Amino acid sequence: MSDETLDFGDPMQRPRYTGIASFFRLPVVERPDLADPAPEIGVIGVPYDGGVTNRPGARHGPRAVREASTLIRRINQATGSSPFEAARVADLGDVLVRRPFALEGAQAEIEAAYRAIVAAGVRPLTCGGDHSIALPVLRAVCAERPAALLQIDAHADTGDN
């Protein structure tokens, strides 16, 4: 590929170690209701771990996943699939939780943020945070219609007691 054919406006054609570390090097759209065209799917970080009882640190999950996902290619080498060509996908940034030490207040803030995302017609894909974020996300997403939840966890959450 020659320099004339490279489009450095496209984050997928830039070197992986450059630019803002967005989810999968996707464009960052903080206001999907104002975007033209609006994203169909929005990847959102919820850096919150105020619902844990023992080990905080899950609040760093969205940032770590963003950083790791910069290495992902546009096309799956094994299957040839191009998931980002199937829909308009954007990184919607992080939900800002102003009251992280008040669980119910934090959940209300998360729910309100997701209600705005859903109202903009965006299907959310969430990266958290602790398990407590699932409740406000589902309250917002399932308010008008059924939805599915696929939870991928970093550990099995099992114990011998």
Short mmCIF file of N, CA and C in Angstrom, two decimals:
data_model
loop_
_atom_site.label_atom_id
_atom_site.label_comp_id
_atom_site.label_asym_id
_atom_site.label_seq_id
_atom_site.Cartn_x
_atom_site.Cartn_y
_atom_site.Cartn_z
N MET A 1 0.86 -1.17 0.00
CA MET A 1 0.00 0.00 0.00
C MET A 1 0.90 1.23 0.00
N SER A 2 0.66 2.14 -0.89
CA SER A 2 1.47 3.34 -0.97
C SER A 2 0.93 4.41 -0.02
N ASP A 3 1.75 5.42 0.24
CA ASP A 3 1.33 6.50 1.12
C ASP A 3 0.11 7.23 0.59
N GLU A 4 -0.08 7.24 -0.73
CA GLU A 4 -1.22 7.94 -1.31
C GLU A 4 -2.54 7.22 -1.01
N THR A 5 -2.50 5.91 -0.77
CA THR A 5 -3.73 5.17 -0.52
C THR A 5 -4.06 5.06 0.96
N LEU A 6 -3.17 5.47 1.84
CA LEU A 6 -3.45 5.41 3.27
C LEU A 6 -4.37 6.56 3.67
N ASP A 7 -5.34 6.25 4.49
CA ASP A 7 -6.25 7.26 5.01
C ASP A 7 -6.01 7.34 6.51
N PHE A 8 -5.13 8.25 6.94
CA PHE A 8 -4.82 8.35 8.35
C PHE A 8 -5.95 8.98 9.16
N GLY A 9 -7.03 9.39 8.50
CA GLY A 9 -8.24 9.79 9.21
C GLY A 9 -8.96 8.56 9.74
N ASP A 10 -8.64 7.40 9.20
CA ASP A 10 -9.21 6.12 9.64
C ASP A 10 -8.27 5.53 10.69
N PRO A 11 -8.71 5.44 11.95
CA PRO A 11 -7.83 4.94 13.00
C PRO A 11 -7.28 3.53 12.73
N MET A 12 -7.99 2.74 11.93
CA MET A 12 -7.52 1.38 11.66
C MET A 12 -6.32 1.37 10.71
N GLN A 13 -6.03 2.49 10.06
CA GLN A 13 -4.88 2.54 9.16
C GLN A 13 -3.68 3.24 9.79
N ARG A 14 -3.84 3.71 11.01
CA ARG A 14 -2.73 4.34 11.73
C ARG A 14 -1.96 3.26 12.49
N PRO A 15 -0.73 3.53 12.86
CA PRO A 15 -0.02 2.58 13.72
C PRO A 15 -0.79 2.38 15.02
N ARG A 16 -0.81 1.16 15.53
CA ARG A 16 -1.64 0.82 16.69
C ARG A 16 -1.26 1.56 17.97
N TYR A 17 -0.05 2.02 18.06
CA TYR A 17 0.42 2.68 19.28
C TYR A 17 0.16 4.19 19.27
N THR A 18 -0.55 4.69 18.27
CA THR A 18 -0.80 6.13 18.18
C THR A 18 -2.27 6.45 18.45
N GLY A 19 -2.53 7.69 18.72
CA GLY A 19 -3.91 8.15 18.89
C GLY A 19 -4.50 7.82 20.24
N ILE A 20 -5.74 8.23 20.42
CA ILE A 20 -6.46 7.95 21.65
C ILE A 20 -6.80 6.46 21.67
N ALA A 21 -6.60 5.83 22.81
CA ALA A 21 -6.91 4.39 22.93
C ALA A 21 -8.42 4.22 23.11
N SER A 22 -9.16 4.19 22.00
CA SER A 22 -10.60 3.95 22.07
C SER A 22 -10.82 2.45 21.94
N PHE A 23 -12.03 1.99 22.28
CA PHE A 23 -12.35 0.58 22.11
C PHE A 23 -12.15 0.22 20.65
N PHE A 24 -11.32 -0.75 20.38
CA PHE A 24 -11.08 -1.29 19.04
C PHE A 24 -10.64 -0.23 18.03
N ARG A 25 -10.08 0.88 18.51
CA ARG A 25 -9.69 2.01 17.66
C ARG A 25 -10.88 2.60 16.91
N LEU A 26 -12.04 2.51 17.50
CA LEU A 26 -13.27 3.06 16.90
C LEU A 26 -13.30 4.57 17.07
N PRO A 27 -14.09 5.25 16.25
CA PRO A 27 -14.24 6.69 16.46
C PRO A 27 -14.90 6.95 17.81
N VAL A 28 -14.51 8.04 18.45
CA VAL A 28 -15.08 8.43 19.74
C VAL A 28 -16.23 9.40 19.48
N VAL A 29 -17.41 9.05 19.99
CA VAL A 29 -18.62 9.86 19.83
C VAL A 29 -19.25 9.99 21.21
N GLU A 30 -19.07 11.14 21.84
CA GLU A 30 -19.59 11.30 23.19
C GLU A 30 -21.06 11.69 23.23
N ARG A 31 -21.60 12.20 22.13
CA ARG A 31 -23.02 12.56 22.06
C ARG A 31 -23.64 11.88 20.86
N PRO A 32 -24.07 10.61 21.00
CA PRO A 32 -24.63 9.91 19.84
C PRO A 32 -25.88 10.55 19.29
N ASP A 33 -26.60 11.31 20.12
CA ASP A 33 -27.81 11.98 19.64
C ASP A 33 -27.49 13.11 18.67
N LEU A 34 -26.22 13.58 18.65
CA LEU A 34 -25.83 14.65 17.74
C LEU A 34 -24.97 14.16 16.58
N ALA A 35 -24.60 12.89 16.59
CA ALA A 35 -23.71 12.35 15.55
C ALA A 35 -24.46 12.17 14.25
N ASP A 36 -23.76 12.40 13.15
CA ASP A 36 -24.35 12.21 11.84
C ASP A 36 -23.34 11.51 10.94
N PRO A 37 -23.53 10.24 10.64
CA PRO A 37 -24.64 9.40 11.06
C PRO A 37 -24.44 8.90 12.49
N ALA A 38 -25.55 8.62 13.14
CA ALA A 38 -25.50 8.12 14.51
C ALA A 38 -24.98 6.69 14.52
N PRO A 39 -24.23 6.33 15.54
CA PRO A 39 -23.80 4.94 15.64
C PRO A 39 -24.99 4.03 15.92
N GLU A 40 -24.93 2.83 15.40
CA GLU A 40 -25.96 1.83 15.69
C GLU A 40 -25.63 1.08 16.97
N ILE A 41 -24.35 0.89 17.21
CA ILE A 41 -23.87 0.22 18.41
C ILE A 41 -22.86 1.15 19.08
N GLY A 42 -22.98 1.31 20.37
CA GLY A 42 -22.05 2.13 21.13
C GLY A 42 -21.38 1.31 22.20
N VAL A 43 -20.07 1.34 22.22
CA VAL A 43 -19.31 0.67 23.27
C VAL A 43 -19.09 1.70 24.37
N ILE A 44 -19.52 1.36 25.58
CA ILE A 44 -19.51 2.31 26.67
C ILE A 44 -18.74 1.72 27.85
N GLY A 45 -17.91 2.53 28.47
CA GLY A 45 -17.23 2.11 29.68
C GLY A 45 -18.01 2.57 30.90
N VAL A 46 -18.08 1.69 31.90
CA VAL A 46 -18.67 2.06 33.18
C VAL A 46 -17.60 1.76 34.24
N PRO A 47 -16.70 2.71 34.47
CA PRO A 47 -15.61 2.48 35.41
C PRO A 47 -16.08 2.65 36.86
N TYR A 48 -16.75 1.64 37.35
CA TYR A 48 -17.36 1.71 38.67
C TYR A 48 -17.16 0.40 39.40
N ASP A 49 -16.75 0.49 40.67
CA ASP A 49 -16.63 -0.73 41.47
C ASP A 49 -17.08 -0.49 42.91
N GLY A 50 -18.02 0.43 43.08
CA GLY A 50 -18.54 0.72 44.41
C GLY A 50 -19.44 -0.36 44.97
N GLY A 51 -19.77 -1.36 44.17
CA GLY A 51 -20.63 -2.44 44.65
C GLY A 51 -19.85 -3.67 45.09
N VAL A 52 -18.53 -3.61 45.06
CA VAL A 52 -17.75 -4.78 45.48
C VAL A 52 -17.63 -4.82 46.99
N THR A 53 -17.43 -6.00 47.53
CA THR A 53 -17.31 -6.14 48.98
C THR A 53 -15.88 -6.43 49.41
N ASN A 54 -15.01 -6.80 48.48
CA ASN A 54 -13.68 -7.19 48.90
C ASN A 54 -12.57 -6.55 48.09
N ARG A 55 -12.57 -6.74 46.78
CA ARG A 55 -11.45 -6.29 45.96
C ARG A 55 -11.84 -5.21 44.97
N PRO A 56 -11.62 -3.94 45.31
CA PRO A 56 -11.87 -2.92 44.30
C PRO A 56 -10.80 -2.99 43.21
N GLY A 57 -11.08 -2.37 42.10
CA GLY A 57 -10.13 -2.35 40.99
C GLY A 57 -10.82 -2.53 39.66
N ALA A 58 -12.07 -3.05 39.68
CA ALA A 58 -12.81 -3.25 38.43
C ALA A 58 -13.07 -1.93 37.73
N ARG A 59 -12.96 -0.82 38.45
CA ARG A 59 -13.16 0.50 37.83
C ARG A 59 -12.12 0.77 36.74
N HIS A 60 -11.01 0.06 36.79
CA HIS A 60 -9.96 0.24 35.79
C HIS A 60 -10.18 -0.62 34.54
N GLY A 61 -11.22 -1.46 34.57
CA GLY A 61 -11.50 -2.37 33.47
C GLY A 61 -11.68 -1.70 32.11
N PRO A 62 -12.55 -0.70 31.99
CA PRO A 62 -12.75 -0.07 30.67
C PRO A 62 -11.46 0.49 30.07
N ARG A 63 -10.65 1.12 30.89
CA ARG A 63 -9.39 1.68 30.39
C ARG A 63 -8.45 0.57 29.91
N ALA A 64 -8.36 -0.51 30.69
CA ALA A 64 -7.47 -1.62 30.32
C ALA A 64 -7.96 -2.32 29.06
N VAL A 65 -9.27 -2.49 28.93
CA VAL A 65 -9.81 -3.14 27.73
C VAL A 65 -9.60 -2.25 26.51
N ARG A 66 -9.79 -0.95 26.67
CA ARG A 66 -9.52 -0.04 25.54
C ARG A 66 -8.07 -0.19 25.08
N GLU A 67 -7.17 -0.16 26.02
CA GLU A 67 -5.75 -0.24 25.68
C GLU A 67 -5.44 -1.57 24.97
N ALA A 68 -5.93 -2.67 25.51
CA ALA A 68 -5.67 -3.98 24.91
C ALA A 68 -6.33 -4.11 23.54
N SER A 69 -7.52 -3.51 23.39
CA SER A 69 -8.26 -3.68 22.13
C SER A 69 -7.64 -2.91 20.96
N THR A 70 -6.68 -2.03 21.22
CA THR A 70 -6.04 -1.32 20.12
C THR A 70 -5.25 -2.26 19.22
N LEU A 71 -5.00 -3.46 19.71
CA LEU A 71 -4.24 -4.44 18.92
C LEU A 71 -5.13 -5.26 17.99
N ILE A 72 -6.43 -5.13 18.12
CA ILE A 72 -7.36 -5.93 17.33
C ILE A 72 -7.44 -5.40 15.90
N ARG A 73 -7.46 -6.32 14.96
CA ARG A 73 -7.55 -5.95 13.55
C ARG A 73 -9.00 -5.80 13.11
N ARG A 74 -9.19 -5.14 11.99
CA ARG A 74 -10.53 -4.92 11.44
C ARG A 74 -11.16 -6.22 10.94
N ILE A 75 -10.33 -7.14 10.46
CA ILE A 75 -10.81 -8.40 9.91
C ILE A 75 -10.28 -9.55 10.76
N ASN A 76 -11.17 -10.48 11.10
CA ASN A 76 -10.73 -11.67 11.82
C ASN A 76 -9.95 -12.54 10.84
N GLN A 77 -8.69 -12.75 11.13
CA GLN A 77 -7.82 -13.50 10.22
C GLN A 77 -8.29 -14.94 10.01
N ALA A 78 -8.84 -15.55 11.04
CA ALA A 78 -9.25 -16.95 10.94
C ALA A 78 -10.55 -17.13 10.16
N THR A 79 -11.53 -16.24 10.39
CA THR A 79 -12.85 -16.42 9.77
C THR A 79 -13.08 -15.51 8.57
N GLY A 80 -12.31 -14.45 8.48
CA GLY A 80 -12.52 -13.48 7.41
C GLY A 80 -13.66 -12.53 7.67
N SER A 81 -14.29 -12.62 8.85
CA SER A 81 -15.42 -11.73 9.14
C SER A 81 -14.92 -10.34 9.51
N SER A 82 -15.75 -9.36 9.19
CA SER A 82 -15.45 -7.95 9.48
C SER A 82 -16.60 -7.38 10.30
N PRO A 83 -16.60 -7.60 11.62
CA PRO A 83 -17.75 -7.19 12.43
C PRO A 83 -18.03 -5.69 12.40
N PHE A 84 -17.01 -4.86 12.21
CA PHE A 84 -17.24 -3.42 12.22
C PHE A 84 -17.77 -2.90 10.90
N GLU A 85 -17.89 -3.76 9.90
CA GLU A 85 -18.52 -3.37 8.65
C GLU A 85 -20.01 -3.70 8.66
N ALA A 86 -20.44 -4.51 9.63
CA ALA A 86 -21.84 -4.91 9.71
C ALA A 86 -22.73 -3.81 10.30
N ALA A 87 -22.13 -2.89 11.06
CA ALA A 87 -22.90 -1.83 11.70
C ALA A 87 -21.97 -0.65 11.97
N ARG A 88 -22.58 0.53 12.16
CA ARG A 88 -21.80 1.70 12.58
C ARG A 88 -21.57 1.60 14.08
N VAL A 89 -20.32 1.46 14.46
CA VAL A 89 -19.97 1.27 15.86
C VAL A 89 -19.06 2.41 16.29
N ALA A 90 -19.26 2.90 17.51
CA ALA A 90 -18.43 3.98 18.04
C ALA A 90 -18.17 3.75 19.52
N ASP A 91 -17.09 4.34 20.00
CA ASP A 91 -16.78 4.37 21.43
C ASP A 91 -17.49 5.59 21.99
N LEU A 92 -18.42 5.37 22.92
CA LEU A 92 -19.19 6.47 23.50
C LEU A 92 -18.57 7.03 24.78
N GLY A 93 -17.35 6.62 25.06
CA GLY A 93 -16.69 7.12 26.27
C GLY A 93 -17.17 6.39 27.51
N ASP A 94 -16.98 7.03 28.65
CA ASP A 94 -17.34 6.43 29.94
C ASP A 94 -18.55 7.13 30.54
N VAL A 95 -19.34 6.37 31.28
CA VAL A 95 -20.40 6.95 32.09
C VAL A 95 -19.72 7.63 33.27
N LEU A 96 -20.04 8.86 33.50
CA LEU A 96 -19.49 9.60 34.63
C LEU A 96 -20.38 9.39 35.84
N VAL A 97 -19.81 8.77 36.86
CA VAL A 97 -20.54 8.55 38.11
C VAL A 97 -20.04 9.60 39.10
N ARG A 98 -20.90 10.54 39.43
CA ARG A 98 -20.51 11.64 40.32
C ARG A 98 -20.55 11.26 41.79
N ARG A 99 -21.34 10.21 42.11
CA ARG A 99 -21.47 9.79 43.51
C ARG A 99 -21.04 8.32 43.64
N PRO A 100 -19.74 8.04 43.49
CA PRO A 100 -19.31 6.64 43.48
C PRO A 100 -19.44 5.93 44.83
N PHE A 101 -19.60 6.68 45.92
CA PHE A 101 -19.67 6.03 47.23
C PHE A 101 -21.09 5.79 47.70
N ALA A 102 -22.07 6.16 46.91
CA ALA A 102 -23.48 5.92 47.23
C ALA A 102 -24.02 4.98 46.16
N LEU A 103 -24.12 3.70 46.46
CA LEU A 103 -24.48 2.69 45.47
C LEU A 103 -25.77 3.02 44.73
N GLU A 104 -26.83 3.34 45.46
CA GLU A 104 -28.11 3.61 44.80
C GLU A 104 -28.03 4.87 43.93
N GLY A 105 -27.33 5.88 44.39
CA GLY A 105 -27.16 7.10 43.60
C GLY A 105 -26.34 6.83 42.35
N ALA A 106 -25.28 6.04 42.49
CA ALA A 106 -24.45 5.69 41.34
C ALA A 106 -25.25 4.90 40.32
N GLN A 107 -26.06 3.97 40.80
CA GLN A 107 -26.88 3.18 39.87
C GLN A 107 -27.90 4.07 39.16
N ALA A 108 -28.43 5.05 39.84
CA ALA A 108 -29.37 5.98 39.20
C ALA A 108 -28.66 6.78 38.10
N GLU A 109 -27.42 7.19 38.34
CA GLU A 109 -26.66 7.93 37.33
C GLU A 109 -26.36 7.05 36.12
N ILE A 110 -26.00 5.79 36.37
CA ILE A 110 -25.72 4.86 35.28
C ILE A 110 -26.98 4.62 34.46
N GLU A 111 -28.10 4.40 35.14
CA GLU A 111 -29.37 4.17 34.43
C GLU A 111 -29.75 5.38 33.58
N ALA A 112 -29.60 6.58 34.12
CA ALA A 112 -29.94 7.79 33.36
C ALA A 112 -29.07 7.93 32.12
N ALA A 113 -27.79 7.62 32.25
CA ALA A 113 -26.89 7.70 31.09
C ALA A 113 -27.32 6.70 30.01
N TYR A 114 -27.70 5.50 30.43
CA TYR A 114 -28.12 4.48 29.46
C TYR A 114 -29.48 4.80 28.85
N ARG A 115 -30.35 5.42 29.60
CA ARG A 115 -31.64 5.81 29.02
C ARG A 115 -31.42 6.81 27.88
N ALA A 116 -30.48 7.73 28.04
CA ALA A 116 -30.16 8.69 26.98
C ALA A 116 -29.56 7.99 25.77
N ILE A 117 -28.72 7.00 26.01
CA ILE A 117 -28.10 6.25 24.91
C ILE A 117 -29.16 5.48 24.13
N VAL A 118 -30.05 4.81 24.86
CA VAL A 118 -31.13 4.04 24.21
C VAL A 118 -32.08 4.99 23.47
N ALA A 119 -32.38 6.14 24.06
CA ALA A 119 -33.26 7.12 23.42
C ALA A 119 -32.67 7.63 22.12
N ALA A 120 -31.34 7.62 22.01
CA ALA A 120 -30.68 8.06 20.78
C ALA A 120 -30.67 6.96 19.72
N GLY A 121 -31.26 5.80 20.05
CA GLY A 121 -31.34 4.70 19.09
C GLY A 121 -30.08 3.86 19.00
N VAL A 122 -29.24 3.94 20.01
CA VAL A 122 -27.97 3.20 20.01
C VAL A 122 -28.11 1.94 20.87
N ARG A 123 -27.63 0.82 20.33
CA ARG A 123 -27.59 -0.42 21.10
C ARG A 123 -26.27 -0.44 21.88
N PRO A 124 -26.35 -0.51 23.21
CA PRO A 124 -25.13 -0.43 24.00
C PRO A 124 -24.40 -1.77 24.15
N LEU A 125 -23.09 -1.66 24.16
CA LEU A 125 -22.19 -2.77 24.48
C LEU A 125 -21.32 -2.22 25.61
N THR A 126 -21.45 -2.80 26.79
CA THR A 126 -20.87 -2.23 28.00
C THR A 126 -19.62 -2.95 28.44
N CYS A 127 -18.68 -2.17 28.94
CA CYS A 127 -17.48 -2.71 29.56
C CYS A 127 -17.38 -2.09 30.95
N GLY A 128 -17.42 -2.93 31.97
CA GLY A 128 -17.39 -2.42 33.34
C GLY A 128 -16.11 -2.76 34.02
N GLY A 129 -16.15 -2.50 35.11
CA GLY A 129 -16.90 -2.23 36.27
C GLY A 129 -17.27 -3.56 36.93
N ASP A 130 -17.86 -3.38 38.11
CA ASP A 130 -18.27 -4.56 38.89
C ASP A 130 -19.66 -5.05 38.49
N HIS A 131 -20.09 -6.13 39.15
CA HIS A 131 -21.37 -6.75 38.80
C HIS A 131 -22.57 -5.84 39.03
N SER A 132 -22.44 -4.87 39.92
CA SER A 132 -23.59 -4.03 40.26
C SER A 132 -24.03 -3.15 39.09
N ILE A 133 -23.21 -2.97 38.07
CA ILE A 133 -23.60 -2.10 36.95
C ILE A 133 -24.64 -2.76 36.05
N ALA A 134 -24.76 -4.08 36.11
CA ALA A 134 -25.72 -4.77 35.23
C ALA A 134 -27.15 -4.33 35.51
N LEU A 135 -27.51 -4.12 36.77
CA LEU A 135 -28.89 -3.76 37.12
C LEU A 135 -29.32 -2.44 36.49
N PRO A 136 -28.61 -1.34 36.67
CA PRO A 136 -29.08 -0.09 36.05
C PRO A 136 -29.02 -0.12 34.52
N VAL A 137 -28.06 -0.83 33.97
CA VAL A 137 -27.99 -0.95 32.50
C VAL A 137 -29.24 -1.67 32.00
N LEU A 138 -29.57 -2.80 32.62
CA LEU A 138 -30.75 -3.56 32.19
C LEU A 138 -32.04 -2.79 32.43
N ARG A 139 -32.12 -2.05 33.51
CA ARG A 139 -33.33 -1.23 33.75
C ARG A 139 -33.56 -0.26 32.59
N ALA A 140 -32.50 0.34 32.11
CA ALA A 140 -32.63 1.31 31.01
C ALA A 140 -32.88 0.62 29.68
N VAL A 141 -32.12 -0.42 29.39
CA VAL A 141 -32.21 -1.08 28.09
C VAL A 141 -33.51 -1.85 27.94
N CYS A 142 -33.99 -2.45 29.02
CA CYS A 142 -35.20 -3.28 28.96
C CYS A 142 -36.47 -2.52 29.31
N ALA A 143 -36.41 -1.22 29.48
CA ALA A 143 -37.59 -0.44 29.86
C ALA A 143 -38.69 -0.52 28.81
N GLU A 144 -38.31 -0.56 27.54
CA GLU A 144 -39.29 -0.54 26.45
C GLU A 144 -39.43 -1.87 25.72
N ARG A 145 -38.41 -2.71 25.81
CA ARG A 145 -38.45 -3.98 25.07
C ARG A 145 -37.48 -4.97 25.70
N PRO A 146 -37.67 -6.25 25.41
CA PRO A 146 -36.75 -7.25 25.95
C PRO A 146 -35.35 -7.09 25.36
N ALA A 147 -34.37 -7.53 26.10
CA ALA A 147 -32.98 -7.47 25.63
C ALA A 147 -32.24 -8.69 26.16
N ALA A 148 -31.05 -8.86 25.68
CA ALA A 148 -30.23 -9.99 26.12
C ALA A 148 -29.03 -9.46 26.89
N LEU A 149 -28.54 -10.27 27.80
CA LEU A 149 -27.35 -9.94 28.56
C LEU A 149 -26.34 -11.06 28.37
N LEU A 150 -25.17 -10.69 27.93
CA LEU A 150 -24.05 -11.62 27.84
C LEU A 150 -22.99 -11.04 28.75
N GLN A 151 -22.70 -11.74 29.84
CA GLN A 151 -21.72 -11.22 30.80
C GLN A 151 -20.46 -12.06 30.71
N ILE A 152 -19.36 -11.39 30.43
CA ILE A 152 -18.05 -12.04 30.39
C ILE A 152 -17.30 -11.53 31.60
N ASP A 153 -16.84 -12.44 32.42
CA ASP A 153 -16.20 -12.08 33.67
C ASP A 153 -14.74 -12.50 33.65
N ALA A 154 -13.93 -11.80 34.41
CA ALA A 154 -12.50 -12.09 34.46
C ALA A 154 -12.19 -13.29 35.35
N HIS A 155 -13.16 -13.72 36.13
CA HIS A 155 -12.95 -14.88 37.00
C HIS A 155 -14.28 -15.57 37.23
N ALA A 156 -14.25 -16.75 37.82
CA ALA A 156 -15.43 -17.60 37.91
C ALA A 156 -16.41 -17.22 39.02
N ASP A 157 -16.03 -16.33 39.93
CA ASP A 157 -16.90 -15.95 41.04
C ASP A 157 -17.40 -17.16 41.82
N THR A 158 -16.55 -18.13 42.00
CA THR A 158 -16.91 -19.30 42.78
C THR A 158 -15.97 -19.41 43.97
N GLY A 159 -16.42 -20.04 44.98
CA GLY A 159 -15.60 -20.23 46.17
C GLY A 159 -15.94 -21.55 46.81
N ASP A 160 -15.13 -21.95 47.73
CA ASP A 160 -15.36 -23.24 48.37
C ASP A 160 -16.17 -23.11 49.65
N ASN A 161 -16.68 -21.93 49.98
CA ASN A 161 -17.50 -21.75 51.19
C ASN A 161 -18.94 -21.63 50.84
#
